XYZ file of C-alpha atoms in Angstrom:
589
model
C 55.457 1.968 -28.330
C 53.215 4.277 -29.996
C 49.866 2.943 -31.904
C 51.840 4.120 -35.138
C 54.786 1.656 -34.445
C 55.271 -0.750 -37.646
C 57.475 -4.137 -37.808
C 58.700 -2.839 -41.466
C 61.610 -0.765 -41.248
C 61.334 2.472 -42.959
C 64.001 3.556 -45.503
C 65.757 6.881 -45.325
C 68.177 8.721 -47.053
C 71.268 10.156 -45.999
C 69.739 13.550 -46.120
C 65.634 13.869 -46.946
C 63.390 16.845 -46.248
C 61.044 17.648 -43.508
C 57.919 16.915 -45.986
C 59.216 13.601 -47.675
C 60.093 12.242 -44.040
C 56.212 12.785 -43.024
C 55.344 11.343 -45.684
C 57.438 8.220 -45.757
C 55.734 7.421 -42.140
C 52.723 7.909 -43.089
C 52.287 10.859 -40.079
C 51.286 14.621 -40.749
C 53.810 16.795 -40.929
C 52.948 18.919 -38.199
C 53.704 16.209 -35.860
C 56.795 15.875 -37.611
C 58.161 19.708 -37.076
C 56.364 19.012 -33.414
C 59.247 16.542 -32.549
C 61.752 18.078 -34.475
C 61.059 21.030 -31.686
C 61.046 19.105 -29.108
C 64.568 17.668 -29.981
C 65.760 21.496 -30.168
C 66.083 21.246 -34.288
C 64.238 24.077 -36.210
C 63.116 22.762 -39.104
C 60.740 24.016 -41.756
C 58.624 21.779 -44.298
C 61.318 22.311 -47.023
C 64.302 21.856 -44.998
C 66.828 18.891 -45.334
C 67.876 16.614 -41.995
C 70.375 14.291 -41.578
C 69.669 10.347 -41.283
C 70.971 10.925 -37.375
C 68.104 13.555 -36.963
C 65.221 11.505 -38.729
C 66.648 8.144 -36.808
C 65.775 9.994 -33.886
C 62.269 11.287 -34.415
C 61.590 7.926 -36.211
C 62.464 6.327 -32.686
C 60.293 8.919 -30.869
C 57.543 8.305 -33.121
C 57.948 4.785 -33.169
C 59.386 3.754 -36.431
C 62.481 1.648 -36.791
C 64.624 3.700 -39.381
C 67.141 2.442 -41.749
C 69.286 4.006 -44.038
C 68.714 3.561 -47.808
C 70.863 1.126 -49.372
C 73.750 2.990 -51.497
C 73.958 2.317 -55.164
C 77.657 1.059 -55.248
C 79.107 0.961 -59.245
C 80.227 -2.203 -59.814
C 84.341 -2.308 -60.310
C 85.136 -3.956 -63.413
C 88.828 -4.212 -63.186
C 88.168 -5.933 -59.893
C 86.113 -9.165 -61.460
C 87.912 -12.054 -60.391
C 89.070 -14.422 -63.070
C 87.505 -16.694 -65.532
C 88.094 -20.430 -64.645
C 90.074 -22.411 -66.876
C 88.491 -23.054 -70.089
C 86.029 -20.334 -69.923
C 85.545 -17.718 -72.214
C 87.605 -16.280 -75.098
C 91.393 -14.916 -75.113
C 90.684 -11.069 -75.344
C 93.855 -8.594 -76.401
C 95.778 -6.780 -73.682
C 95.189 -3.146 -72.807
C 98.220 -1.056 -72.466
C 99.081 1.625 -72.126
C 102.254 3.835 -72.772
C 103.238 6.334 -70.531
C 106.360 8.467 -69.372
C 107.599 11.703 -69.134
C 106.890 14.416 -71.629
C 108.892 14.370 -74.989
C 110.544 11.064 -73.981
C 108.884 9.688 -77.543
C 105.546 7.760 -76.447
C 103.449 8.917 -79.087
C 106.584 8.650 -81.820
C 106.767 5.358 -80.562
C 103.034 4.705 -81.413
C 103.604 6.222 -85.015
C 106.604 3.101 -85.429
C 103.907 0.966 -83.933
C 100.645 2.403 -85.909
C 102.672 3.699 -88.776
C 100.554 6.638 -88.490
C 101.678 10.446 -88.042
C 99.683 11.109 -84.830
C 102.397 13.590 -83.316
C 102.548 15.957 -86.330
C 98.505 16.902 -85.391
C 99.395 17.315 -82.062
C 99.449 20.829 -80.315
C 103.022 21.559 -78.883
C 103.916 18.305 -79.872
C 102.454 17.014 -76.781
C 99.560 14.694 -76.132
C 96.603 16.292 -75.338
C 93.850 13.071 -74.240
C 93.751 9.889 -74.185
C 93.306 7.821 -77.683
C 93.020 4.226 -77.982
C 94.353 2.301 -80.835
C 94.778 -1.578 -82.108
C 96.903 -3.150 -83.840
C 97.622 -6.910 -85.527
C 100.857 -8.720 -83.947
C 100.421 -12.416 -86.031
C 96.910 -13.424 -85.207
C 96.931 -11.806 -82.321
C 95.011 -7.866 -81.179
C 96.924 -5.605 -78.975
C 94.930 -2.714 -77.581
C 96.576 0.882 -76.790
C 95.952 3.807 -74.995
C 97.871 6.721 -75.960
C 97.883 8.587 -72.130
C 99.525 11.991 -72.346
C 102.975 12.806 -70.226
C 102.701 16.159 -69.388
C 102.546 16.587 -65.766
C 98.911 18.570 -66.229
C 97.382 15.239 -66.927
C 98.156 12.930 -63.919
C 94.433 12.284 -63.306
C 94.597 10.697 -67.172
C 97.249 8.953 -66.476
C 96.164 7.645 -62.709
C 93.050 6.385 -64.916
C 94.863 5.093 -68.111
C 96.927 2.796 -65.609
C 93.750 1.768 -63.760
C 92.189 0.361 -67.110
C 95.362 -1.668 -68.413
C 96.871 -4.846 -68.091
C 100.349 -3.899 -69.420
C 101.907 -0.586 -68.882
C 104.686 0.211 -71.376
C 107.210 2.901 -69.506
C 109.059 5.173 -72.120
C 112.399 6.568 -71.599
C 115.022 8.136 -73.376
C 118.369 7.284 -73.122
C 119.622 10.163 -73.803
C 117.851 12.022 -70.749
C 117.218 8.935 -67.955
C 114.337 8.497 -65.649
C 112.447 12.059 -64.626
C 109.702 12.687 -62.446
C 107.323 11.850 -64.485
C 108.763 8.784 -65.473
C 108.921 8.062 -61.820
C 104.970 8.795 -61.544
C 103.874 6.864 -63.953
C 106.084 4.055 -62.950
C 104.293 4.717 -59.506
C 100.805 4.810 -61.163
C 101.370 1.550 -63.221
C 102.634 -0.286 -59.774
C 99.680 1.054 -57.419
C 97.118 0.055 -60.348
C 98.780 -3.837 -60.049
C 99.536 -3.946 -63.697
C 102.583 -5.557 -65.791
C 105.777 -3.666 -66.643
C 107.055 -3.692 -69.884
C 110.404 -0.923 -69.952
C 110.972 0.930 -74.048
C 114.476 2.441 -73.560
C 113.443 5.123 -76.449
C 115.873 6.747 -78.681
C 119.188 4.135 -78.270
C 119.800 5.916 -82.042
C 120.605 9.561 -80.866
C 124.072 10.722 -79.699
C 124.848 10.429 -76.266
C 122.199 7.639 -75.801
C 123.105 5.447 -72.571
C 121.244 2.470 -72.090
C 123.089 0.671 -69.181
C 122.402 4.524 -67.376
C 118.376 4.301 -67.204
C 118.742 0.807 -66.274
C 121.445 2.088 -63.126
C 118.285 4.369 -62.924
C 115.781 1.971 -62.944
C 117.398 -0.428 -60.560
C 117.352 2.097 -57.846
C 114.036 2.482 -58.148
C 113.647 -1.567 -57.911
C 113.595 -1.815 -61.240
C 116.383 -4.275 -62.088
C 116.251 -5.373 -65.912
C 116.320 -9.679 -67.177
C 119.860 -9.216 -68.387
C 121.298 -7.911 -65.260
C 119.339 -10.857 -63.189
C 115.678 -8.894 -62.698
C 112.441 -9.927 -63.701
C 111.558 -6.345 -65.521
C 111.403 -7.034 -68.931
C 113.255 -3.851 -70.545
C 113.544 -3.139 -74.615
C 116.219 -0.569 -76.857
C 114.274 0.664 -79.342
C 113.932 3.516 -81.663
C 110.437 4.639 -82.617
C 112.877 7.042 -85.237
C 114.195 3.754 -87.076
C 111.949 1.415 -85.980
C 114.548 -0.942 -84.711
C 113.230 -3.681 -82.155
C 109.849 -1.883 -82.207
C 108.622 -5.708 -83.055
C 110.652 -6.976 -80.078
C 109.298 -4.474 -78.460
C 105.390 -5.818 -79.131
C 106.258 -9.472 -78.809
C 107.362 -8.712 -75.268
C 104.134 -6.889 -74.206
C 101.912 -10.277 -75.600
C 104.304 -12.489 -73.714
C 103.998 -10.438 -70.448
C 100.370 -10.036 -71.091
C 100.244 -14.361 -71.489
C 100.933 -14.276 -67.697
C 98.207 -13.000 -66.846
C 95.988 -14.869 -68.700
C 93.744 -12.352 -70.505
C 90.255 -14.030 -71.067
C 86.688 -12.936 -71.455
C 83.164 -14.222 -72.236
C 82.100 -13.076 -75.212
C 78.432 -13.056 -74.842
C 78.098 -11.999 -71.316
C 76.717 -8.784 -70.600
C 79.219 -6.121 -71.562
C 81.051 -3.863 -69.052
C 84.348 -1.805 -68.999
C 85.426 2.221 -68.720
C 84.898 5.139 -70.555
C 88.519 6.433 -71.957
C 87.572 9.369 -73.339
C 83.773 11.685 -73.851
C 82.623 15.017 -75.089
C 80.316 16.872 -76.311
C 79.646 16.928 -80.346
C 77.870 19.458 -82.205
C 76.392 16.930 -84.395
C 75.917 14.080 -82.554
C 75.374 15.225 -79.249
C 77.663 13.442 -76.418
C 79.968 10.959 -77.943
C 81.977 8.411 -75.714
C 84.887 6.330 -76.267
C 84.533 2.709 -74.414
C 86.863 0.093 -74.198
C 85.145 -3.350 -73.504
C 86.701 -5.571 -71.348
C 83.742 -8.370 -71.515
C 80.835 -8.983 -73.431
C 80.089 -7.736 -77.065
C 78.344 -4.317 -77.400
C 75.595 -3.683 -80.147
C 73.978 -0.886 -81.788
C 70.726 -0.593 -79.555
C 71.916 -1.847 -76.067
C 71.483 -0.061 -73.356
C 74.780 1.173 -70.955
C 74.577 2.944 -67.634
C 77.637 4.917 -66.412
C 77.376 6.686 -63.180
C 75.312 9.602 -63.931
C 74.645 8.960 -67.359
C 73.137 6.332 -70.053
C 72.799 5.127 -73.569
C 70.933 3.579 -76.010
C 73.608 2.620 -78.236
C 73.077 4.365 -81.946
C 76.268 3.784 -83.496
C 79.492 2.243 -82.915
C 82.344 2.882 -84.684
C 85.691 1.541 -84.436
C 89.214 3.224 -84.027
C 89.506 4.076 -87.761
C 85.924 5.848 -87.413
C 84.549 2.760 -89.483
C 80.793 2.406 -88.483
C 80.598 -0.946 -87.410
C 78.098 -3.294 -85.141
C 79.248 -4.713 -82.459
C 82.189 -4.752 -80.240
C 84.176 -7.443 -78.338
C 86.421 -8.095 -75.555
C 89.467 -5.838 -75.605
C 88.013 -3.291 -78.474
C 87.734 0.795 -78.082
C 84.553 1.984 -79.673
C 83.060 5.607 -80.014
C 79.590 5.495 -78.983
C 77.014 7.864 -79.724
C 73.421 7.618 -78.021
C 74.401 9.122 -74.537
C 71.735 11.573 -72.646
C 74.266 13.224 -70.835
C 78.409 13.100 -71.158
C 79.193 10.393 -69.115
C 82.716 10.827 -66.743
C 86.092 10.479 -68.053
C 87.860 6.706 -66.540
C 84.240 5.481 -64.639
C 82.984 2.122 -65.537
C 79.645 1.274 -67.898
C 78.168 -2.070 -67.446
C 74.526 -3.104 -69.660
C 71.633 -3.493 -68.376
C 68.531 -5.083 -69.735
C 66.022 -1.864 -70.740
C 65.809 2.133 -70.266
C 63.709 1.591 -67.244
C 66.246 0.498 -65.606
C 68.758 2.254 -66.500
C 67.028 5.195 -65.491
C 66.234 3.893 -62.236
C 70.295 3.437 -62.080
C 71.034 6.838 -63.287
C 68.241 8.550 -60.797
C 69.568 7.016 -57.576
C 73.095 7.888 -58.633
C 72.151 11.598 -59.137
C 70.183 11.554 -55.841
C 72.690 10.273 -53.945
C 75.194 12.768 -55.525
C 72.876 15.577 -54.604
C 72.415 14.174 -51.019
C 76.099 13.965 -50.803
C 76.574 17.855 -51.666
C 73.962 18.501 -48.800
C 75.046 16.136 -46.267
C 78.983 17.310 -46.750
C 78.327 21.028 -45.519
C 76.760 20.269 -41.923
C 79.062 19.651 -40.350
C 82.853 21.237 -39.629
C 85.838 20.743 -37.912
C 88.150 23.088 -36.026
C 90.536 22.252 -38.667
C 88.131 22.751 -41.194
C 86.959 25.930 -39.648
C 90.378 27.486 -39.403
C 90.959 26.621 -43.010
C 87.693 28.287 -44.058
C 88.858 31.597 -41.597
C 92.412 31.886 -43.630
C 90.107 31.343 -47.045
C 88.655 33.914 -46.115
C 91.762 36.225 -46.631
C 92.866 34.581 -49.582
C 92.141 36.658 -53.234
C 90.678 34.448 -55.588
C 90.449 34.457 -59.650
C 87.326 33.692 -60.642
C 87.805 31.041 -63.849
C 85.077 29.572 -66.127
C 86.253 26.719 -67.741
C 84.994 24.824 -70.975
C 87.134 22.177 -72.302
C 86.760 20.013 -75.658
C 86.686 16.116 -74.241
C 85.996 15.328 -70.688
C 89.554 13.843 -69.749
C 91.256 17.286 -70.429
C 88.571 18.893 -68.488
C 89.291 16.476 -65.694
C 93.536 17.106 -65.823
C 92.525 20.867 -66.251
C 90.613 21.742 -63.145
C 92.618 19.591 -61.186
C 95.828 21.512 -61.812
C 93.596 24.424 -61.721
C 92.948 24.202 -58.357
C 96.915 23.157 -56.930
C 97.441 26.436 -58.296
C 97.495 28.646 -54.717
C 99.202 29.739 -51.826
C 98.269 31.429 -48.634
C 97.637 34.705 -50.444
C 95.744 33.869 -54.026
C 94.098 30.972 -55.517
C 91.992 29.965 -58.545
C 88.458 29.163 -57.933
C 86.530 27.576 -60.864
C 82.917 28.748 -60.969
C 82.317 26.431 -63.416
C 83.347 23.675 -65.875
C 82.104 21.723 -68.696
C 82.738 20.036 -71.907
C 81.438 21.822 -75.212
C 81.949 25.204 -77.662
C 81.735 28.220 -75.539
C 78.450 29.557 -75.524
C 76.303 32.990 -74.781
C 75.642 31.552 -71.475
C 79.128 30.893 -70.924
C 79.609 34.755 -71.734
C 76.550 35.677 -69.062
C 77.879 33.961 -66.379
C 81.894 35.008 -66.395
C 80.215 38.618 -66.789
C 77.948 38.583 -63.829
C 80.743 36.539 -61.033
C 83.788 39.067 -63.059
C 85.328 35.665 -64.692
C 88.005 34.639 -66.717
C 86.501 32.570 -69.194
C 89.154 29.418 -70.204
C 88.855 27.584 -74.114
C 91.114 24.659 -74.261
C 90.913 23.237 -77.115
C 87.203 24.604 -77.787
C 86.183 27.620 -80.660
C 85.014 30.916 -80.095
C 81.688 31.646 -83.111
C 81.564 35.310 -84.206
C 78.231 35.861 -82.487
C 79.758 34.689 -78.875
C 82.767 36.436 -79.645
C 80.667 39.929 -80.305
C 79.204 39.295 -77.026
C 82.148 38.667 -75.304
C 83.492 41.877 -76.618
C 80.253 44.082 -75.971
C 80.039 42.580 -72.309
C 83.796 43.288 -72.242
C 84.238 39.361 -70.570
C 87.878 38.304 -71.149
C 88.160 35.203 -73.635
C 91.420 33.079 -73.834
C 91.844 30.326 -76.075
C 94.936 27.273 -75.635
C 95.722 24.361 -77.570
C 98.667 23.517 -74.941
C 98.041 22.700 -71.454
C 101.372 24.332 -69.777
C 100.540 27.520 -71.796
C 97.120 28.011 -70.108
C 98.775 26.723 -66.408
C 101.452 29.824 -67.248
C 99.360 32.270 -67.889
C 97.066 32.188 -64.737
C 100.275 31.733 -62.673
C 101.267 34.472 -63.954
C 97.969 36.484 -63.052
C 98.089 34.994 -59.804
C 101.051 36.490 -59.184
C 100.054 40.059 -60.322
C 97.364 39.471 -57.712
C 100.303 38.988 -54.777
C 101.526 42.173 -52.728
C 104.445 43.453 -53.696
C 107.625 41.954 -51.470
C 109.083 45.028 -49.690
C 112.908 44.323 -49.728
C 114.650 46.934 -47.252
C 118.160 47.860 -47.549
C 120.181 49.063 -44.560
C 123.049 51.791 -45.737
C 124.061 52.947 -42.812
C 124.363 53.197 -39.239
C 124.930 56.287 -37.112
C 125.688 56.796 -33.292
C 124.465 59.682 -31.259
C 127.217 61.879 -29.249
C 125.721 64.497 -28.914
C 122.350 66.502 -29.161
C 122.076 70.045 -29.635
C 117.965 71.225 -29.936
C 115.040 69.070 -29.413
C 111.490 70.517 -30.740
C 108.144 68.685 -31.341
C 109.258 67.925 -34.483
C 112.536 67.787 -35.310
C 116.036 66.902 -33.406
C 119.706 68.792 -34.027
C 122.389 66.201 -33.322
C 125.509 65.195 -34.094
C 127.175 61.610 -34.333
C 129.767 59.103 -35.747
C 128.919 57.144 -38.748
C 129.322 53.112 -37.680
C 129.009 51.239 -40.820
C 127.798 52.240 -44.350
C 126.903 56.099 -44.996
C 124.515 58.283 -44.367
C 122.945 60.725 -46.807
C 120.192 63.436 -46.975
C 116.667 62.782 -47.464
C 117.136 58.783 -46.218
C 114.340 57.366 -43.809
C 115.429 55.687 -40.470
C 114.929 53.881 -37.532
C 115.556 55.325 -33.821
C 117.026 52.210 -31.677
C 117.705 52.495 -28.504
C 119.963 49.419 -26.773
C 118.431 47.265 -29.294
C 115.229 48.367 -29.488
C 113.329 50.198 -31.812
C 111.555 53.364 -29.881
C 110.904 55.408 -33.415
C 111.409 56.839 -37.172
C 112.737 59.696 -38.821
C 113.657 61.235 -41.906
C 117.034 62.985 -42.135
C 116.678 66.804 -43.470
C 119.698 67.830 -43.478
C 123.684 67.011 -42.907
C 126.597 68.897 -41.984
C 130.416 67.844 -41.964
C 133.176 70.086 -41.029
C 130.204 72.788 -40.351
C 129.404 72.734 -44.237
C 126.641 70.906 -46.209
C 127.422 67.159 -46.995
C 125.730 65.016 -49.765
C 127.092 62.278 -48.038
C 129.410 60.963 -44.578
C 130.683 57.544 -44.846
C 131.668 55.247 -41.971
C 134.783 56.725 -39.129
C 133.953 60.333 -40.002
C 131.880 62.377 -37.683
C 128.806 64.860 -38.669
C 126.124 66.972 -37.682
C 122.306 66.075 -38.842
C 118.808 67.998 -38.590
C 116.289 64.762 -38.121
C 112.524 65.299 -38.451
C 110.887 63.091 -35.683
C 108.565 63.047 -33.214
C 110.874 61.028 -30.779
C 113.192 62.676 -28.562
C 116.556 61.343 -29.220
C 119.203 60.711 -26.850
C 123.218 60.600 -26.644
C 124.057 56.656 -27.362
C 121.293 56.505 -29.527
C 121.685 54.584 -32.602
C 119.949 56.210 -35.972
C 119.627 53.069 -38.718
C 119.460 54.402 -42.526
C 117.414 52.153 -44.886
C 115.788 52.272 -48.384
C 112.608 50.047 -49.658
C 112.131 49.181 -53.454
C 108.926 46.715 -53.671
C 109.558 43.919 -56.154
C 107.005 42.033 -57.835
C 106.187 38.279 -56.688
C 105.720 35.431 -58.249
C 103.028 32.026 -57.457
C-alpha cells in the first residue's frame, strides 16, 4: 500500500470533479490526471467522474473510497403511530375528488357555504385549496383537488396527503374515468373511502346504478352487505350533506387520528407561488407539531423563516396545529408542490439541508447523462426525427405548473412533440420574452398577466404570447399546432383499371395502346401505375383517349379504347395500367 494510504475512509460524491477529488486526498492533482491516464480516462482539472472512476484511482492511490451518504427527506405520511394515550386528536384530511363537473367543488359550497365555483375559470377547479370546517366540536380539514384529467399529478398528491378520500359522483352520469383514477389514487395512497352519490335531486338520477358501478369495481356499498360507506346527497339542496360529514369523522375515528402538539412540526406543501408582494408564499398543512411565526422549515430545495401565518380565511394568525392549512410567507425560494417540510432548529442548518439537497440534485443531472442504453440510444436516434415545439411556460401556483408540464409533455407521437425549454411560477417577465425569442418559443400564461411594458416587447420582438385561464383550452390549442406541424396524409384513390391488348408505337417517351377497361373508368389527364403480373415496373400519365376512333372524356368498365400514355416504360400486351388520384388531408395529434 502506498505511503499515502489512510485508515479513514474518504467520502465521495456520486459525481465530483477532477480538482475537488485531489483535493479531498490530500494528493496534487497532477498525480490525479496521471492515473486517470493510466486507467484510459481523459480527464481535465474541471471535468466531472463518476464514484466508479474515483473508487478506482482512490484504490490505486491507496485510499479506501466511500460514497457520500444521501440526504433522504424524511416521509411524513409514513410515521408510524402514536401509542395509546399520546398526543392530541388532530382533524382528518380529506380530500374530494372525482371526475370533472360531477359537483366536488358545489359540494364544498353546501359544505363551506361559500360560492367558490362561481370564481372559478370554466367552472372547473384550477389548484388545490384547503379549507376547515366545525362538525360539533370537532375540525375537519379539506382539500379541494381539481378533476380535470390535466391535473392527475394534483390529485396523485392530494390523495398522498389525506386520511379520508371523499369520491364524487353523479347519479345522473355513473362512474367515468376519472372517477375510476381517483378511486385508484385514493386506494394506492392507503387512505379511507367515503362514496357522495352527488346530484340524487336531478332528473334521471340513479343511485342503485353507480353503486352496480361501483361494485364492479369492488366497491360494494353497507346497504347491499359492503364495507364502503356510500352517501345520496345534493350539494344543490343540501340534503344529507350533514350525513354526509358525520360519515367522514366516523371513518376517520378508525384510524385513530392523533398528533403531538408540541413536537417539532412536519407535513406537505399543498399549494406555492410566487407573489409580487410577498415574495414566495406557501400553503402547508401540518400534520404534527404547532408552527410559529419565526421557525425555521426546510423543504427539499427550499427554506423558511416563518414571517407570517395566516389561516384559511387569510386571518393573520400565530401559530398552527395538527391538522391546520396555513399560508406561509418567509420562503427563499418556492418550495415544490406535494413535498414534505419538517423544522429544524436554526438557518444554519437548514441551509446545510437545503445545500446538500441542491448538490445532490445537480450531481444527479450529471451522473444521469453518462451513460446509455441501446434502448435508450435508439430512442434518442428516432428523437432525432421527431419536430418539436419549442414552449416556455410560466404558470401562477406551483401545482398547476406541475399538472401543466406533465400533460405538456404526453402530448407527442412519432412525428411531433412539445419540448418545454423552460418553466416556472411567476408574472411573465422581459426575460421570459428574451429567451422564447432567441430558442423561436411559444411563450404559455396560465393563469399569469401580461404588463404593458412586457407586452410591447413581446410585440417588438414579434415572440408569440398566449394567455389561459382553463387548462383543456391551452392542452387544445398546442394539439392543435402539433398537428399543423404533421405531414399531410396522402389518401390515394384508385378509379380505374385498364388491360393492355394491344400496343401500337413505343417511343422514349410515350406509348400508343389500346385496352379494355376492368373496373372503374378511365379518363384523360389521370396519373397511373404500370403493373405487370402483380408487380409494379412503372408510372404514367394518360394524354390522351380514343373510343370508337374519336376523342373520349371518359371509358367506363366492359368498353374498349385506345390511349396515348406518356412514360418512360415500355409497355406490353397483358399489361395492366392502374388509374389513381391523391388529395392530401390534414392530420391531427
Amino acid at each position: 500500500m502506498s505511503e499515502e494510504a489512510t485508515t479513514k475512509p474518504i467520502q465521495i460524491a456520486a459525481a465530483v470533479t477532477v480538482s475537488d477529488f485531489a483535493a479531498s486526498l490530500g494528493t496534487p492533482v497532477t498525480k490525479v490526471i496521471g492515473e486517470l491516464m493510466k486507467n484510459g480516462v481523459m480527464a481535465t482539472i474541471n471535468e466531472t467522474i463518476d464514484f466508479d472512476t474515483a473508487a478506482i484511482i482512490g484504490s490505486d492511490l491507496g485510499f479506501e473510497i466511500i460514497p457520500e451518504p444521501v440526504v433522504v427527506e424524511p416521509s411524513v405520511k409514513d410515521r408510524p403511530k402514536l401509542a395509546e394515550g399520546v398526543g392530541v386528536a388532530r382533524p382528518p384530511i380529506v380530500a374530494v375528488m372525482g371526475h370533472v363537473d360531477h359537483g366536488k367543488t358545489s359540494l364544498l359550497d353546501a359544505i363551506r357555504s361559500a360560492d367558490v365555483a362561481a370564481g372559478e375559470a370554466g367552472g372547473i377547479t384550477q389548484h388545490i385549496g384547503a379549507y376547515q370546517i366545525k362538525r360539533g366540536e370537532r375540525w375537519i380539514t379539506f382539500l379541494d383537488t381539481p378533476g380535470h384529467e390535466a391535473f392527475t399529478a394534483i390529485r396523485k398528491h392530494g390523495a398522498r396527503m389525506t386520511d379520508v378520500a371523499v369520491i364524487v359522483v353523479a347519479a345522473d352520469d355513473g362512474v367515468k374515468p376519472q372517477t375510476k383514477e381517483a378511486i385508484k389514487h385514493a386506494q394506492d395512497a392507503g387512505v379511507q373511502l367515503v362514496i357522495a352519490v352527488n346530484k340524487v335531486d336531478k332528473p334521471g338520477a340513479d343511485p342503485n346504478r353507480v353503486r352496480q358501478e361501483l361494485s364492479e369495481l369492488g366497491l360494494v356499498a353497507e346497504e347491499w352487505g359492503g364495507t364502503t360507506v356510500m352517501v345520496d346527497v345534493s350539494a344543490k339542496t343540501g340534503q344529507n350533506v350533514e350525513q354526509l360529514l358525520d360519515m367522514v369523522l366516523l371513518v376517520a375515528d378508525i384510524e385513530d387520528l392523533r398528533a403531538e402538539e408540541d413536537a417539532a412540526s412536519d407535513g406537505f406543501i399543498i399549494e406555492s407561488h410566487l407573489d409580487p408582494g410577498r415574495g414566495p408564499v406557501a400553503t402547508l398543512l401540518v400534520l404534527n407539531g404547532t408552527l410559529n411565526t419565526g421557525d425555521i422549515v426546510v423543504c427539499g430545495n427550499a427554506y423558511c423563516k416563518i414571517r407570517s401565518l395566516e389561516d384559511y380565511r387569510g386571518k393573520r394568525i400565530k401559530k398552527a396545529g395538527p391538522g391546520m392549512p396555513v399560508a406561509v410567507s418567509g420562503f427563499k425560494a418556492v418550495p415544490n408542490f406535494g413535498d414534505s417540510f419538517r423544522e429544524v432548529a436554526d438557518e444554519k442548518t437548514a441551509r446545510e439541508l437545503v445545500s446538500k439537497v441542491a448538490r445532490q440534485d445537480s450531481i444527479k443531472s450529471m451522473v444521469k447523462v453518462k451513460k446509455i442504453g441501446l434502448e435508450e440510444l435508439q430512442g434518442a436516434i428516432t428523437a432525432g426525427n421527431v419536430k418539436e415545439l419549442n414552449v416556455v411556460v410560466k404558470a401562477d401556483v406551483q401545482g398547476s405548473l406541475e399538472s401543466l408540464t406533465e400533460s405538456l409533455n404526453n402530448l407527442r407521437n412519432d412525428e411531433v412533440a412539445v419540448k418545454i425549454i423552460q418553466s416556472g411560477v411567476g408574472e411573465l417577465s422581459e426575460s421570459d420574452i428574451t429567451l422564447a425569442k432567441t430558442t423561436g418559443a411559444l411563450l404559455l400564461g396560465f393563469n399569469v398577466s401580461l404588463s404593458s411594458a412586457v407586452k410591447q416587447l413581446a410585440n417588438r420582438e414579434q415572440v408569440n404570447v398566449q394567455l389561459y385561464r382553463v387548462i383543456y383550452e391551452l392542452l387544445d390549442d398546442v394539439r392543435d399546432i402539433l398537428g399543423q406541424m404533421l405531414p399531410p396524409e396522402i389518401i390515394e384513390t384508385v378509379t380505374g383499371e385498364l388491360k393492355i391488348l394491344g400496343v401500337f408505337k413505343t417511343t422514349k417517351t410515350a406509348v400508343v395502346c389500346g385496352g379494355q377497361v376492368v373496373s372503374g373508368k378511365v379518363a384523360p389527364k389521370t396519373v397511373m401505375r404500370i403493373t405487370r403480373k402483380g408487380e409494379v415496373i412503372g408510372t404514367g400519365t394518360l394524354t390522351s383517349l380514343q373510343k370508337d376512333k374519336q376523342e373520349a372524356k371518359e371509358v367506363f368498365e366492359g368498353e374498349q379504347c385506345g390511349t396515348n400514355v406518356s412514360t418512360v416504360t415500355p409497355i406490353e400486351v397483358g399489361d395492366v395500367l392502374q388509374f389513381f388520384t391523391t388529395e392530401s388531408k390534414a392530420r391531427t395529434l
